[in-house]
Coordinates of C-alpha atoms in Angstrom, one line a residue:
X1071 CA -37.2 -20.9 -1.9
X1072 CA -36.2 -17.0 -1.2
X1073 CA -35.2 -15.0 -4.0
X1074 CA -31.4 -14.9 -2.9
X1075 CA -31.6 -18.8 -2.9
X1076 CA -33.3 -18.4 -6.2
X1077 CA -30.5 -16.5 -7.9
X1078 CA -27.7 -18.9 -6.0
X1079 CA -29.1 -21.5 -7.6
X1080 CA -27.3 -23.1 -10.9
X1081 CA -29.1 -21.2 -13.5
X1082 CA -29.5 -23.3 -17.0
X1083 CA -31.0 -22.0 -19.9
X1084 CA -33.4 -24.3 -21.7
X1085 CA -30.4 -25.7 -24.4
X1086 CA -28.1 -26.6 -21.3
X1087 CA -25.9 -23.9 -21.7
X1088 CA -25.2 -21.9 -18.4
X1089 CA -26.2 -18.7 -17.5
X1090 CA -23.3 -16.6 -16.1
X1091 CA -24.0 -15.7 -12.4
X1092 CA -20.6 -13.6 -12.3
X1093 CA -21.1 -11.1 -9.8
X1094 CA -19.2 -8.7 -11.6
X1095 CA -21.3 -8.5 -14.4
X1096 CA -24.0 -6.9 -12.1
X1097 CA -21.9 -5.3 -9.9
X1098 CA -19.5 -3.2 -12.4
X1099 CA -20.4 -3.9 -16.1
X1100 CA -24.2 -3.3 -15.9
X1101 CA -23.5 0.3 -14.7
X1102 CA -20.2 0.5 -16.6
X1103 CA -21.7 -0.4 -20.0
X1104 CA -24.6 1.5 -19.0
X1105 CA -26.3 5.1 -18.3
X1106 CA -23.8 5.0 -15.4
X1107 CA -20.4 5.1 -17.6
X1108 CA -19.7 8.5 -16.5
X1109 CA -20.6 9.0 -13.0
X1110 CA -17.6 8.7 -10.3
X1111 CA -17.6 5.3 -8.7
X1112 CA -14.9 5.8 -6.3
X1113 CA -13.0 9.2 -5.3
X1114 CA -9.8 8.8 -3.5
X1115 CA -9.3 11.4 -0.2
X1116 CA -5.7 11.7 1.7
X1117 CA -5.2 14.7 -0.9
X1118 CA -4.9 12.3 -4.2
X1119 CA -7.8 13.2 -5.7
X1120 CA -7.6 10.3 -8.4
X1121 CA -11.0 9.0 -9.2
X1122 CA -12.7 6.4 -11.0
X1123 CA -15.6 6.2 -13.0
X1124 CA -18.3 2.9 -13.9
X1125 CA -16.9 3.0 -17.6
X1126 CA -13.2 2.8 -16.4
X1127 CA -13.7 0.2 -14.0
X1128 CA -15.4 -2.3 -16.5
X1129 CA -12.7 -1.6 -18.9
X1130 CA -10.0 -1.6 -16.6
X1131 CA -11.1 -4.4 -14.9
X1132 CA -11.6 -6.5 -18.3
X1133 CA -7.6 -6.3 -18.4
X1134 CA -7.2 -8.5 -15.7
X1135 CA -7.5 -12.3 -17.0
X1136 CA -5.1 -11.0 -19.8
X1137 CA -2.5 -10.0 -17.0
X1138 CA -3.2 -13.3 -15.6
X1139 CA -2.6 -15.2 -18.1
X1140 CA 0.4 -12.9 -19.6
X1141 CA 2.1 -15.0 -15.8
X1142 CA 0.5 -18.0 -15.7
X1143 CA -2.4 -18.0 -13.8
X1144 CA -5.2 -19.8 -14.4
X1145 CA -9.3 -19.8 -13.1
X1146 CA -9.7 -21.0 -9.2
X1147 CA -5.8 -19.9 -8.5
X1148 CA -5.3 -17.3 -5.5
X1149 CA -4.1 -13.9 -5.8
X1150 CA -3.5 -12.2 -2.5
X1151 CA -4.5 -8.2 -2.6
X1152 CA -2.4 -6.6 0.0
X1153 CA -3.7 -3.2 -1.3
X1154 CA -4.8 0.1 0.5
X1155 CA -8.4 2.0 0.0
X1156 CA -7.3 3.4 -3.4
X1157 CA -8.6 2.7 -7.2
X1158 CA -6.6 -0.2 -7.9
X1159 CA -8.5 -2.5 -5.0
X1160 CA -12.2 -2.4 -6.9
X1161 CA -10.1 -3.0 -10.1
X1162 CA -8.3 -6.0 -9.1
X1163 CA -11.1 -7.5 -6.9
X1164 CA -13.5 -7.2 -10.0
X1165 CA -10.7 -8.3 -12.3
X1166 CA -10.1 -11.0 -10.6
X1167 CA -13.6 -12.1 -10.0
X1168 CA -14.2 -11.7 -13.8
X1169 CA -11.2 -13.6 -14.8
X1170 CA -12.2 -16.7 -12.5
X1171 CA -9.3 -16.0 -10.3
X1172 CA -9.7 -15.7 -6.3
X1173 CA -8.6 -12.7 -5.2
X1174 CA -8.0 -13.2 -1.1
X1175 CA -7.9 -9.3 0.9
X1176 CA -6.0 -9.1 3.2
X1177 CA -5.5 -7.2 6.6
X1178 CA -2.9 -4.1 5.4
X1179 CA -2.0 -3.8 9.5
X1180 CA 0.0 -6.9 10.2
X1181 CA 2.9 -8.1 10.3
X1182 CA 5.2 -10.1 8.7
X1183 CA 5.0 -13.5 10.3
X1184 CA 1.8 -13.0 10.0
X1185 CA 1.8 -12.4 6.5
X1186 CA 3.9 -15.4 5.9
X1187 CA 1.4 -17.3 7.7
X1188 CA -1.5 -16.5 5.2
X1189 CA 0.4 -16.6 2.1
X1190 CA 1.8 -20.1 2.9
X1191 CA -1.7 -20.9 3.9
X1192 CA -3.5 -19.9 1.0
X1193 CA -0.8 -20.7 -1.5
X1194 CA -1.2 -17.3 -3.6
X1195 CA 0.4 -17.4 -6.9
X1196 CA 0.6 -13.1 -7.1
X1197 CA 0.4 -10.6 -4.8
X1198 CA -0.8 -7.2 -5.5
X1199 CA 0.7 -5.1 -2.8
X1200 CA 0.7 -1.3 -2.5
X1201 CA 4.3 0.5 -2.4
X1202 CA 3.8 1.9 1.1
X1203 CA 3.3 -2.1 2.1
X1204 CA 6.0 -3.8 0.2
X1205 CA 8.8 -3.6 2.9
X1206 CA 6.7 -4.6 5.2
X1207 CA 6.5 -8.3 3.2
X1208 CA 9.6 -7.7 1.1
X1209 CA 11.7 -10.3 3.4
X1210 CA 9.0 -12.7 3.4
X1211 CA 9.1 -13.2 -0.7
X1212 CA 12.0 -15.0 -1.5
X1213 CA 11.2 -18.0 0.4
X1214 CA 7.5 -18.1 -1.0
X1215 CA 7.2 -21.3 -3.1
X1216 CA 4.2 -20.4 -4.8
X1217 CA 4.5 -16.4 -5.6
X1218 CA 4.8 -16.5 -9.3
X1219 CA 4.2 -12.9 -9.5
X1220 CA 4.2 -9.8 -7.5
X1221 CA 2.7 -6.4 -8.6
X1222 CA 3.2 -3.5 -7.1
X1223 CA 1.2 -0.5 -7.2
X1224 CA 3.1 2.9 -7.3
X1225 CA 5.9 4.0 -9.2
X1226 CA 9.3 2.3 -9.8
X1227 CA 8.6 -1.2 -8.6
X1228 CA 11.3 -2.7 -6.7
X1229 CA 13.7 -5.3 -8.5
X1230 CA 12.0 -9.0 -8.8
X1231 CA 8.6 -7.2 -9.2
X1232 CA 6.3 -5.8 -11.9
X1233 CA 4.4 -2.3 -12.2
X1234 CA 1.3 -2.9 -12.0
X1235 CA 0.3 -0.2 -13.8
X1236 CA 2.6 -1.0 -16.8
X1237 CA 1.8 -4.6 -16.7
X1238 CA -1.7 -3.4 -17.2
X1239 CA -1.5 -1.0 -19.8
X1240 CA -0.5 -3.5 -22.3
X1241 CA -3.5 -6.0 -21.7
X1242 CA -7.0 -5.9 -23.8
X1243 CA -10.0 -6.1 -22.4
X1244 CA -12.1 -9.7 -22.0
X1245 CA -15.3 -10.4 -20.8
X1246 CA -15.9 -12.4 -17.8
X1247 CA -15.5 -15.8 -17.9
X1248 CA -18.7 -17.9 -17.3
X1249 CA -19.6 -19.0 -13.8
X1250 CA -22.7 -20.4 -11.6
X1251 CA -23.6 -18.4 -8.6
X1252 CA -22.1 -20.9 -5.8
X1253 CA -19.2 -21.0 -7.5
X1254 CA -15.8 -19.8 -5.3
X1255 CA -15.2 -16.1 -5.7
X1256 CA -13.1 -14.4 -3.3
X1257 CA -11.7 -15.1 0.2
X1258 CA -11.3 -12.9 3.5
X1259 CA -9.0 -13.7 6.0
X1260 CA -11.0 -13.2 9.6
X1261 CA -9.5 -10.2 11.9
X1262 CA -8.4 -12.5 14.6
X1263 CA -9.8 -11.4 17.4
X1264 CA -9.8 -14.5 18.9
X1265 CA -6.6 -15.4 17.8
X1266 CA -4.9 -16.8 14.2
X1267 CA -7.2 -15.7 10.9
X1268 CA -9.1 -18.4 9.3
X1269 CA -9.6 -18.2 5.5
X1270 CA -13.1 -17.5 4.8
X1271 CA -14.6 -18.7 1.6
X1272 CA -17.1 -16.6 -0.5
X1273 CA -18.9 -17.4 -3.5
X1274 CA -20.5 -15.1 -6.3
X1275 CA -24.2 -15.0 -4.7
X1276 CA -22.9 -14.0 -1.5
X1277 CA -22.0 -10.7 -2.7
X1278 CA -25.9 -9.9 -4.4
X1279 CA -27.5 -11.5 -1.3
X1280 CA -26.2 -9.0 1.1
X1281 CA -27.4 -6.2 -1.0
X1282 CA -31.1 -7.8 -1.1
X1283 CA -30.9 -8.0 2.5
X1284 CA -29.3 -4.8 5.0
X1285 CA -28.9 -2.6 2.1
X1286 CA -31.9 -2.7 0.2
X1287 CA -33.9 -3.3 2.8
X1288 CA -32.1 -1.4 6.2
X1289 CA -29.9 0.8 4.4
X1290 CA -32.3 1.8 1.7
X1291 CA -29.1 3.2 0.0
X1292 CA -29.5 5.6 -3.7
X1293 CA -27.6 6.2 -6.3
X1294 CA -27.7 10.0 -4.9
X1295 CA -25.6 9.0 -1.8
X1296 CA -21.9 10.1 -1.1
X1297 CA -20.3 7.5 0.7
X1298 CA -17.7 6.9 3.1
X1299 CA -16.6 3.9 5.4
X1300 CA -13.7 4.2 7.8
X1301 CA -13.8 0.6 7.9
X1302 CA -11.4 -0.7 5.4
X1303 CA -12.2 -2.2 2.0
X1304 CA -10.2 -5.7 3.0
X1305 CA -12.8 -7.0 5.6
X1306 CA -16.2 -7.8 4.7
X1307 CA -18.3 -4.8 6.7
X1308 CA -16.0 -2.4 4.7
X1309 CA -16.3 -4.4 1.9
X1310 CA -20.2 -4.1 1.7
X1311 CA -19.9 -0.1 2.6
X1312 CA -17.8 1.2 0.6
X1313 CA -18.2 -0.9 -3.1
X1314 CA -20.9 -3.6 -3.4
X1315 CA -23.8 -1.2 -1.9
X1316 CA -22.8 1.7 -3.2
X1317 CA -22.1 -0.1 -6.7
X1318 CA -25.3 -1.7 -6.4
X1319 CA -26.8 1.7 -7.1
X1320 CA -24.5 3.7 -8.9
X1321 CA -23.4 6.0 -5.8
X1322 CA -20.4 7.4 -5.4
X1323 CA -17.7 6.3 -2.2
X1324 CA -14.8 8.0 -1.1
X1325 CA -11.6 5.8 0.1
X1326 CA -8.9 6.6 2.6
X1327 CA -5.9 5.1 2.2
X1328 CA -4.4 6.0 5.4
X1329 CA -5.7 4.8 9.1
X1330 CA -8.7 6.2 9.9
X1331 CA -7.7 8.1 13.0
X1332 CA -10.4 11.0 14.1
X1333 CA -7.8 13.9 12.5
X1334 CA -7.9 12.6 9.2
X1335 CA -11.2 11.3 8.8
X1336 CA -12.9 14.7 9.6
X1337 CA -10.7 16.6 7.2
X1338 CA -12.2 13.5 4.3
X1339 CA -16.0 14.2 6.0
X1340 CA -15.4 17.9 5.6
X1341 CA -14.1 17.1 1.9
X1342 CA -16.3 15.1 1.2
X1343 CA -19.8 15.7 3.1
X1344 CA -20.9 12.5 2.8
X1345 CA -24.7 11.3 3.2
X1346 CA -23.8 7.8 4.5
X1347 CA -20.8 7.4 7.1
X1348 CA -19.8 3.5 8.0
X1349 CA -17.3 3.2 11.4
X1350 CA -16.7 1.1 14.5
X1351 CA -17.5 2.2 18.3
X1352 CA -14.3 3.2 18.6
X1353 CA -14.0 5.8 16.4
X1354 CA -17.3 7.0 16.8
X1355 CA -16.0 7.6 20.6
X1356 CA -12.6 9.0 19.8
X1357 CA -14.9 11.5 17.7
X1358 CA -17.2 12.3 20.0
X1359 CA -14.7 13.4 22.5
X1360 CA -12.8 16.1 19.7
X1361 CA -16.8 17.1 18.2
X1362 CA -18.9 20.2 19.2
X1363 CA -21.9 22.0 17.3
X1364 CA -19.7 23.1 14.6
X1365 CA -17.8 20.4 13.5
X1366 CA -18.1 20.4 9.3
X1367 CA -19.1 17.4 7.0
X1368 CA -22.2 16.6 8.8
X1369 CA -24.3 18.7 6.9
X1370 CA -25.5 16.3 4.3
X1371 CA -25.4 13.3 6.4
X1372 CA -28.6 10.9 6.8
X1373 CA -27.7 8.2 8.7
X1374 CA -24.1 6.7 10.4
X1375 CA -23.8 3.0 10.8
X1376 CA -21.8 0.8 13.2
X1377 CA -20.8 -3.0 13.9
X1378 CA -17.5 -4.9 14.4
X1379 CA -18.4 -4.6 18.2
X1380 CA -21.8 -3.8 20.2
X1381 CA -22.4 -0.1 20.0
X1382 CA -22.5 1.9 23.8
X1383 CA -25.4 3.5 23.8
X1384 CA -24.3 6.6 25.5
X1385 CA -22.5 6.7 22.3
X1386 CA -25.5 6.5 19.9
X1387 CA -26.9 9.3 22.4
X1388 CA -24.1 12.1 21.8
X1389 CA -23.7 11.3 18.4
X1390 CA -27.5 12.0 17.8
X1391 CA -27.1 15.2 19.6
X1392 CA -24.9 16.5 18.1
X1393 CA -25.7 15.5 14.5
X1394 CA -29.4 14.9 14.5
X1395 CA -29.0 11.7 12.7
X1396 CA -28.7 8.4 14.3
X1397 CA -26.2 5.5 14.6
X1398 CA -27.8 2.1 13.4
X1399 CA -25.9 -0.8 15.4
X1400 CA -25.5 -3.9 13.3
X1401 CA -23.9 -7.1 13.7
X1402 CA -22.5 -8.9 10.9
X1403 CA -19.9 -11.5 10.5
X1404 CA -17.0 -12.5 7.6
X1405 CA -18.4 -15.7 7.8
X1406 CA -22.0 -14.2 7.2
X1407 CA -20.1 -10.9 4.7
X1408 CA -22.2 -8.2 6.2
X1409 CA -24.9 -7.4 8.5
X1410 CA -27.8 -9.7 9.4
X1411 CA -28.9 -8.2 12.7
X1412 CA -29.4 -4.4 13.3
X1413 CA -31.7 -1.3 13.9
X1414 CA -33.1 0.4 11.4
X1415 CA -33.7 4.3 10.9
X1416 CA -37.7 4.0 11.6
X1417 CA -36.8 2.2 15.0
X1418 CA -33.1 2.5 16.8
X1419 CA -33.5 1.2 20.6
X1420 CA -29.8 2.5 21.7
X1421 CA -28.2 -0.4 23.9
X1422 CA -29.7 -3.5 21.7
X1423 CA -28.6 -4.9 18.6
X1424 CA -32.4 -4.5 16.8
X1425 CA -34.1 -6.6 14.8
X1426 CA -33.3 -9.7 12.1
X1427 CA -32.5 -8.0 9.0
X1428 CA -35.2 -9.2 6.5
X1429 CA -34.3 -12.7 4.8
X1430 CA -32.1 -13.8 7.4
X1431 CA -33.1 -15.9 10.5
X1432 CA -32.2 -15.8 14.1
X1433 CA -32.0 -18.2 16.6
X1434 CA -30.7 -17.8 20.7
X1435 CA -29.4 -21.3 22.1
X1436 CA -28.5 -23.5 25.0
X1437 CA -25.3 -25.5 25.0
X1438 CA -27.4 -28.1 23.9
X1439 CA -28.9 -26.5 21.1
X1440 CA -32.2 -26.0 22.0
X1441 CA -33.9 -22.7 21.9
X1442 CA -33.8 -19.8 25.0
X1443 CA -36.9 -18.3 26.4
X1444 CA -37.2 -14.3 26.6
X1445 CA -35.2 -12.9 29.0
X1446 CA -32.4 -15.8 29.3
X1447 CA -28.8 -15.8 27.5
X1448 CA -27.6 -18.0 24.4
X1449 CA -25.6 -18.0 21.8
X1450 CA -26.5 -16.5 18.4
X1451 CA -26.8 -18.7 15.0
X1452 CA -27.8 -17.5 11.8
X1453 CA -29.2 -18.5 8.4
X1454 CA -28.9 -16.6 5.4
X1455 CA -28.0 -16.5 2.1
X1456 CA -24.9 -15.1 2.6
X1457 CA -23.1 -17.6 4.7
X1458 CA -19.4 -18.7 3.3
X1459 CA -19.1 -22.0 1.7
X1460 CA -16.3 -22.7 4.6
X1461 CA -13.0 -22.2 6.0
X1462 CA -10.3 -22.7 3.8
X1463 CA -8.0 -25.6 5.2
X1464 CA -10.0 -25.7 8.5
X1465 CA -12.1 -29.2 8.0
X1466 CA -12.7 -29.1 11.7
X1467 CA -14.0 -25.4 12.5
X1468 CA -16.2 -25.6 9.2
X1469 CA -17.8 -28.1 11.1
X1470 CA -18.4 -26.6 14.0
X1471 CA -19.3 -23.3 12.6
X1472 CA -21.4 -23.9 9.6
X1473 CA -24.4 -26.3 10.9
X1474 CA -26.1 -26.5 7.0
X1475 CA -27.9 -23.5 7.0
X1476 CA -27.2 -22.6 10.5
X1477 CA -24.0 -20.8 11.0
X1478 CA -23.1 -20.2 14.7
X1479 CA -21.5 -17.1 15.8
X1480 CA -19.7 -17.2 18.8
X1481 CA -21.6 -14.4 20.5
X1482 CA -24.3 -14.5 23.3
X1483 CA -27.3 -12.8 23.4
X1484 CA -30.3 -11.8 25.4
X1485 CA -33.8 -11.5 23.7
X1486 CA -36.0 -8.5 25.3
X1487 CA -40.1 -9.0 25.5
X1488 CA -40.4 -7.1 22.0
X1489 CA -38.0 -9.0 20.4
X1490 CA -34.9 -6.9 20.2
X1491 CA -31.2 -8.8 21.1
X1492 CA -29.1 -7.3 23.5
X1493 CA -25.4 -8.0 23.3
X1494 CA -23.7 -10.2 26.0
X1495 CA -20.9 -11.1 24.9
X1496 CA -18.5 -13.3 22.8
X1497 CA -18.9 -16.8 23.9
X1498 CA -15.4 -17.0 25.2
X1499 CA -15.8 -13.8 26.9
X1500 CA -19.1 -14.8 29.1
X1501 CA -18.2 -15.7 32.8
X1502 CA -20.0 -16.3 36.3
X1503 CA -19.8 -14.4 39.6
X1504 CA -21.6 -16.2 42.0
X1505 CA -23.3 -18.7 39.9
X1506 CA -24.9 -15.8 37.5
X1507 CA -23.4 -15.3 34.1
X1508 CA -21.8 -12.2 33.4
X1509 CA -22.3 -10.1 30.0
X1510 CA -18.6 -8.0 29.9
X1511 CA -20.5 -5.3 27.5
X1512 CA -22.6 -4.6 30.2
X1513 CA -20.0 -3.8 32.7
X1514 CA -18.2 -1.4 30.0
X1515 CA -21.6 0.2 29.0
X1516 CA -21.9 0.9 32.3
X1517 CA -18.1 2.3 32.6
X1518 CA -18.6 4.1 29.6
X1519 CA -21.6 6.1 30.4
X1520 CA -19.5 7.9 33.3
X1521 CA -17.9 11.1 31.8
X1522 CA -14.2 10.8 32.2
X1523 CA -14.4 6.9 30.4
X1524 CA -13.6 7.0 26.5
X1525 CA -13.3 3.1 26.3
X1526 CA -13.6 0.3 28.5
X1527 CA -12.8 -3.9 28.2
X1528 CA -13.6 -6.1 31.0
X1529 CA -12.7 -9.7 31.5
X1530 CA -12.9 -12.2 34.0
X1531 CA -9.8 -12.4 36.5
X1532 CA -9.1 -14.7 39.6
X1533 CA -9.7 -13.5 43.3
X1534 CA -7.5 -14.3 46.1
X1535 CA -9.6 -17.6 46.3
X1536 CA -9.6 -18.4 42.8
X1537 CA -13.1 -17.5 41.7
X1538 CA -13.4 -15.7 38.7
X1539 CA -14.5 -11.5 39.6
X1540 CA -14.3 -8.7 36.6
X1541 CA -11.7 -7.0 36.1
X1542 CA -11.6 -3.6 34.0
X1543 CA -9.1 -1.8 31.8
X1544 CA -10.2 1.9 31.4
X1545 CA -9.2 4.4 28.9
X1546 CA -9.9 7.8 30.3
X1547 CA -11.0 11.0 28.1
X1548 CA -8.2 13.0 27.1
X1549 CA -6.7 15.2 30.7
X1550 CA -8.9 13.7 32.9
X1551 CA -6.8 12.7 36.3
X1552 CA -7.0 8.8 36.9
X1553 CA -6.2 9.7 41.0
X1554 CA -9.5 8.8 42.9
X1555 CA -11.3 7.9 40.3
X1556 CA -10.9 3.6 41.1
X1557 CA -13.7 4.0 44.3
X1558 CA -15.7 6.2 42.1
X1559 CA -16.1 4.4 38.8
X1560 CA -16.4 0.9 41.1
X1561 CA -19.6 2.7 42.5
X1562 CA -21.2 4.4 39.6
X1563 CA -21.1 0.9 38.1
X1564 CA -23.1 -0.6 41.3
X1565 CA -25.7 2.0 40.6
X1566 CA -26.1 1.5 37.3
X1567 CA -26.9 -1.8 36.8
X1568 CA -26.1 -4.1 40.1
X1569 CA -24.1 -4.5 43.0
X1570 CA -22.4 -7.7 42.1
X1571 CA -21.4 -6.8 38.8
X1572 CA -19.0 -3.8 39.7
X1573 CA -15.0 -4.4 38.5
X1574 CA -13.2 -6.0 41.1
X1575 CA -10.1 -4.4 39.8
X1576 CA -9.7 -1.7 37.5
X1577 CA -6.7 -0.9 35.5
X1578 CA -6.0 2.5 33.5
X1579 CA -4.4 2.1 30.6
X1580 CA -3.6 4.5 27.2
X1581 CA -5.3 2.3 24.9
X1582 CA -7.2 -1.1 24.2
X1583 CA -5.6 -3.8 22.2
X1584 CA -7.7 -4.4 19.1
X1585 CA -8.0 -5.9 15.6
X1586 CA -7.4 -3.7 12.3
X1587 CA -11.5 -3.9 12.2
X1588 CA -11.7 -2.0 15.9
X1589 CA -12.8 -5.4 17.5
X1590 CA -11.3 -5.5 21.2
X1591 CA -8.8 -8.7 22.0
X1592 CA -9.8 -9.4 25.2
X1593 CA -8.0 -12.7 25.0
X1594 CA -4.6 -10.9 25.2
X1595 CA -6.1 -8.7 28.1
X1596 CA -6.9 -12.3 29.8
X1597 CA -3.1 -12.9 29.1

């Protein structure tokens, strides 16, 4: 049995009683208690300068069963956390954990049907919600028949709510409750780029097994490191970045709370000068295109990291110019928490995934289930210690998705002769031309590589005939002339990697629709 199985296990100590396997005890009050009291665990940007030390978040975050209790709640009841990248997010999560109570993160970009939606879903008995957020879900409350409680973080809390804040201040600090390592800890609501989120179940071990896997082992993170992740806290690759690795070691992260647009988060790099910088594709492109020899924050930095969608690797390529440090392109999943597939710093092939991170395994399938051969496309699964327990309410797509310790992911690969995956494609988005599958990220590596392409998104669309040919929405660098450039793009794309491959159509567009997480939706581009 691994050593992540090992710890996930239900640990008994030789008179029956149980050891306590709550994550938060390694993650916040070994360090908190510790050497570590003092050091800065998180530092906010956006001008706020409010920080947070080890000490203060074990203390802090003891408060929380007492606020629970103080309204009612009780162990394995939801508490939804509709809370910016500030110091109140690691102190509820904790809290929460440490008080038995599930807290469920959730997407601070939607709307409110969609908010509805999740809240009805998971039946939430509080919601912490930060001020900037509440009238986004303010009309949504009163109908809510499970909300006993909602906290709101800022000052003067809006009549029918609490300050969280105040409500705080009067609670004493407990320890955390007793719990095995498979028992439920927190949910994550997936980003939806495929259509409606699905409540994805976590439990304690998951949290310690992704930190003996990419981060230990890939990441090889210190507690030296300055870290900052433009990918938020309430999905699980920001999660990882930007509080369970850096806690792991005692490092210090800095948190955003506004969008990470490419303004913003080079003033925070430039602040900050981070050694470890966490973002998606897109971003790393929108940067690019505003970034010369002298752009400040950079000086410090050892290594940048992407996932949420395949890396271009003309992308990897500019970045490394023009910071001497590399990209590492993972893949992760919320079902999996955080990365199980990527490069590492010793060995980054731009235009592949990498290499199994080590203590997960990889398999490349057939619709049947049986295994590829080199060279031929199938769909991803994975097995891990991190996988979720399941989808909350979703008997059917837990199923499907979690095959025991195979969970599938919905994407399609291609395995090189030395191993390495390349990136096809999501399942749904894989179509044929001709009889021959086509991988979509191809054609938009392809598009991208041409200099007047920032992004590109290519799906399949019908012919005159009604066979299905590629069709390609392009969003083109910043004054660039879209006139003439239709024939041109259609036949750098030939040359590059195949005749038959080339966008049949391509539209020019301002931006791409995507998820809070930066994944493209091609499914409303298909629309």
């Amino acid at each position: 049995m691994a050593e992540t199985e090992q710890r996930a296990a239900h640990a008994v100590t030789g008179d029956g009683a149980q050891t306590n396997e709550n994550a938060a005890l390694w993650f916040v009050d070994r360090h908190g208690e510790g050497a570590l009291a003092e050091k800065v665990a998180f530092i906010e940007g956006d001008g706020a300068k409010r920080s947070l030390t080890y000490g203060n978040l074990s203390s802090e975050s003891g408060k929380l069963a007492a606020l629970y209790e103080r309204h009612g709640l009780r162990p394995e009841d939801r508490a939804a956390v509709l809370v910016l990248d500030q110091i109140e997010f690691p102190i509820i999560f904790w809290g929460s954990l440490k008080a038995g109570v599930i807290p469920v993160a959730l997407n601070t970009l939607l709307s409110a049907e969609i908010y509805n939606t999740i809240l009805l879903d998971c039946r939430a008995r509080a919601l912490f919600v930060s001020a900037a957020l509440y009238p986004v879900v303010e009309p949504i409350l009163a109908g809510n028949p499970y909300l006993q409680a909602i906290f709101v973080i800022g000052d003067s809390p809006p009549k029918g709510t609490l300050g969280f804040a105040s409500e705080l201040a009067v609670c004493e600090t407990r320890p955390a409750v007793t719990v095995s390592g498979g028992e439920g800890a927190f949910w994550l609501y997936s980003s939806g780029s495929t259509g409606i989120p699905k409540g994805v179940c976590h439990v304690h071990s998951n949290l310690r097994a992704t930190v003996d896997t990419y981060s230990d082992r890939v990441l090889q993170m210190r507690e030296d490191d300055i870290v900052y992740s433009a990918a938020k806290l309430f999905f699980a690759y920001g999660l990882g970045n930007a509080m369970t690795f850096p806690m792991s070691v005692g490092a210090t992260t800095w948190l955003l709370a506004g969008r990470p647009a490419p303004d913003s988060v080079f003033a925070l790099l430039s602040e900050a000068r981070p050694t470890m910088f966490f973002g998606v594709p897109t971003l790393y492109a929108a940067m690019l295109a505003q970034m010369d020899e002298e752009t400040p924050g950079f000086d410090r930095l050892r290594l940048g990291i992407s996932a949420g969608e395949a890396l271009p690797a003309e992308i990897g390529r500019k970045w490394h110019a023009l910071t001497n440090t590399d990209i590492l392109d993972g893949v992760g999943s919320t079902e999996m928490l955080h990365i199980f597939l990527s490069n590492r710093s010793d060995s980054v092939v731009y235009g592949t995934s990498g290499l199994a991170v080590p203590g997960y395994d990889l398999r490349l399938v057939d619709e049947k289930d049986e295994d590829v051969k080199p060279g031929e496309v199938g769909e991803l699964l994975v097995k891990g210690a991190s996988a979720a327990s399941g989808y909350w309410n979703r008997r059917e797509k837990s199923r499907t998705t979690f095959l025991g310790e195979w969970t599938r992911t919905g994407d399609k690969y291609e395995q090189s002769e030395d191993g390495r995956l390349i990136y096809c494609g999501r399942t749904d988005d894989m179509f044929k031309v001709s009889g021959i599958w086509v991988a979509p990220f191809e054609v938009e590596q392809a598009l991208v590589s041409h200099s007047s392409v920032l992004e590109a998104a290519v799906v399949a669309a019908r012919d005159e005939e009604g066979l299905e040919k590629p069709k390609a929405f392009v969003v083109l660098q910043k004054e660039t002339v879209a006139d003439g450039l239709d024939d041109l793009l259609k036949e750098h794309v030939k040359e590059a990697i195949g005749k038959w491959k080339y966008p049949r159509w391509i539209e020019f567009v301002d931006d791409l629709p995507k998820t809070a997480t930066g994944k493209i939706q091609r499914f409303k581009l298909r629309a």
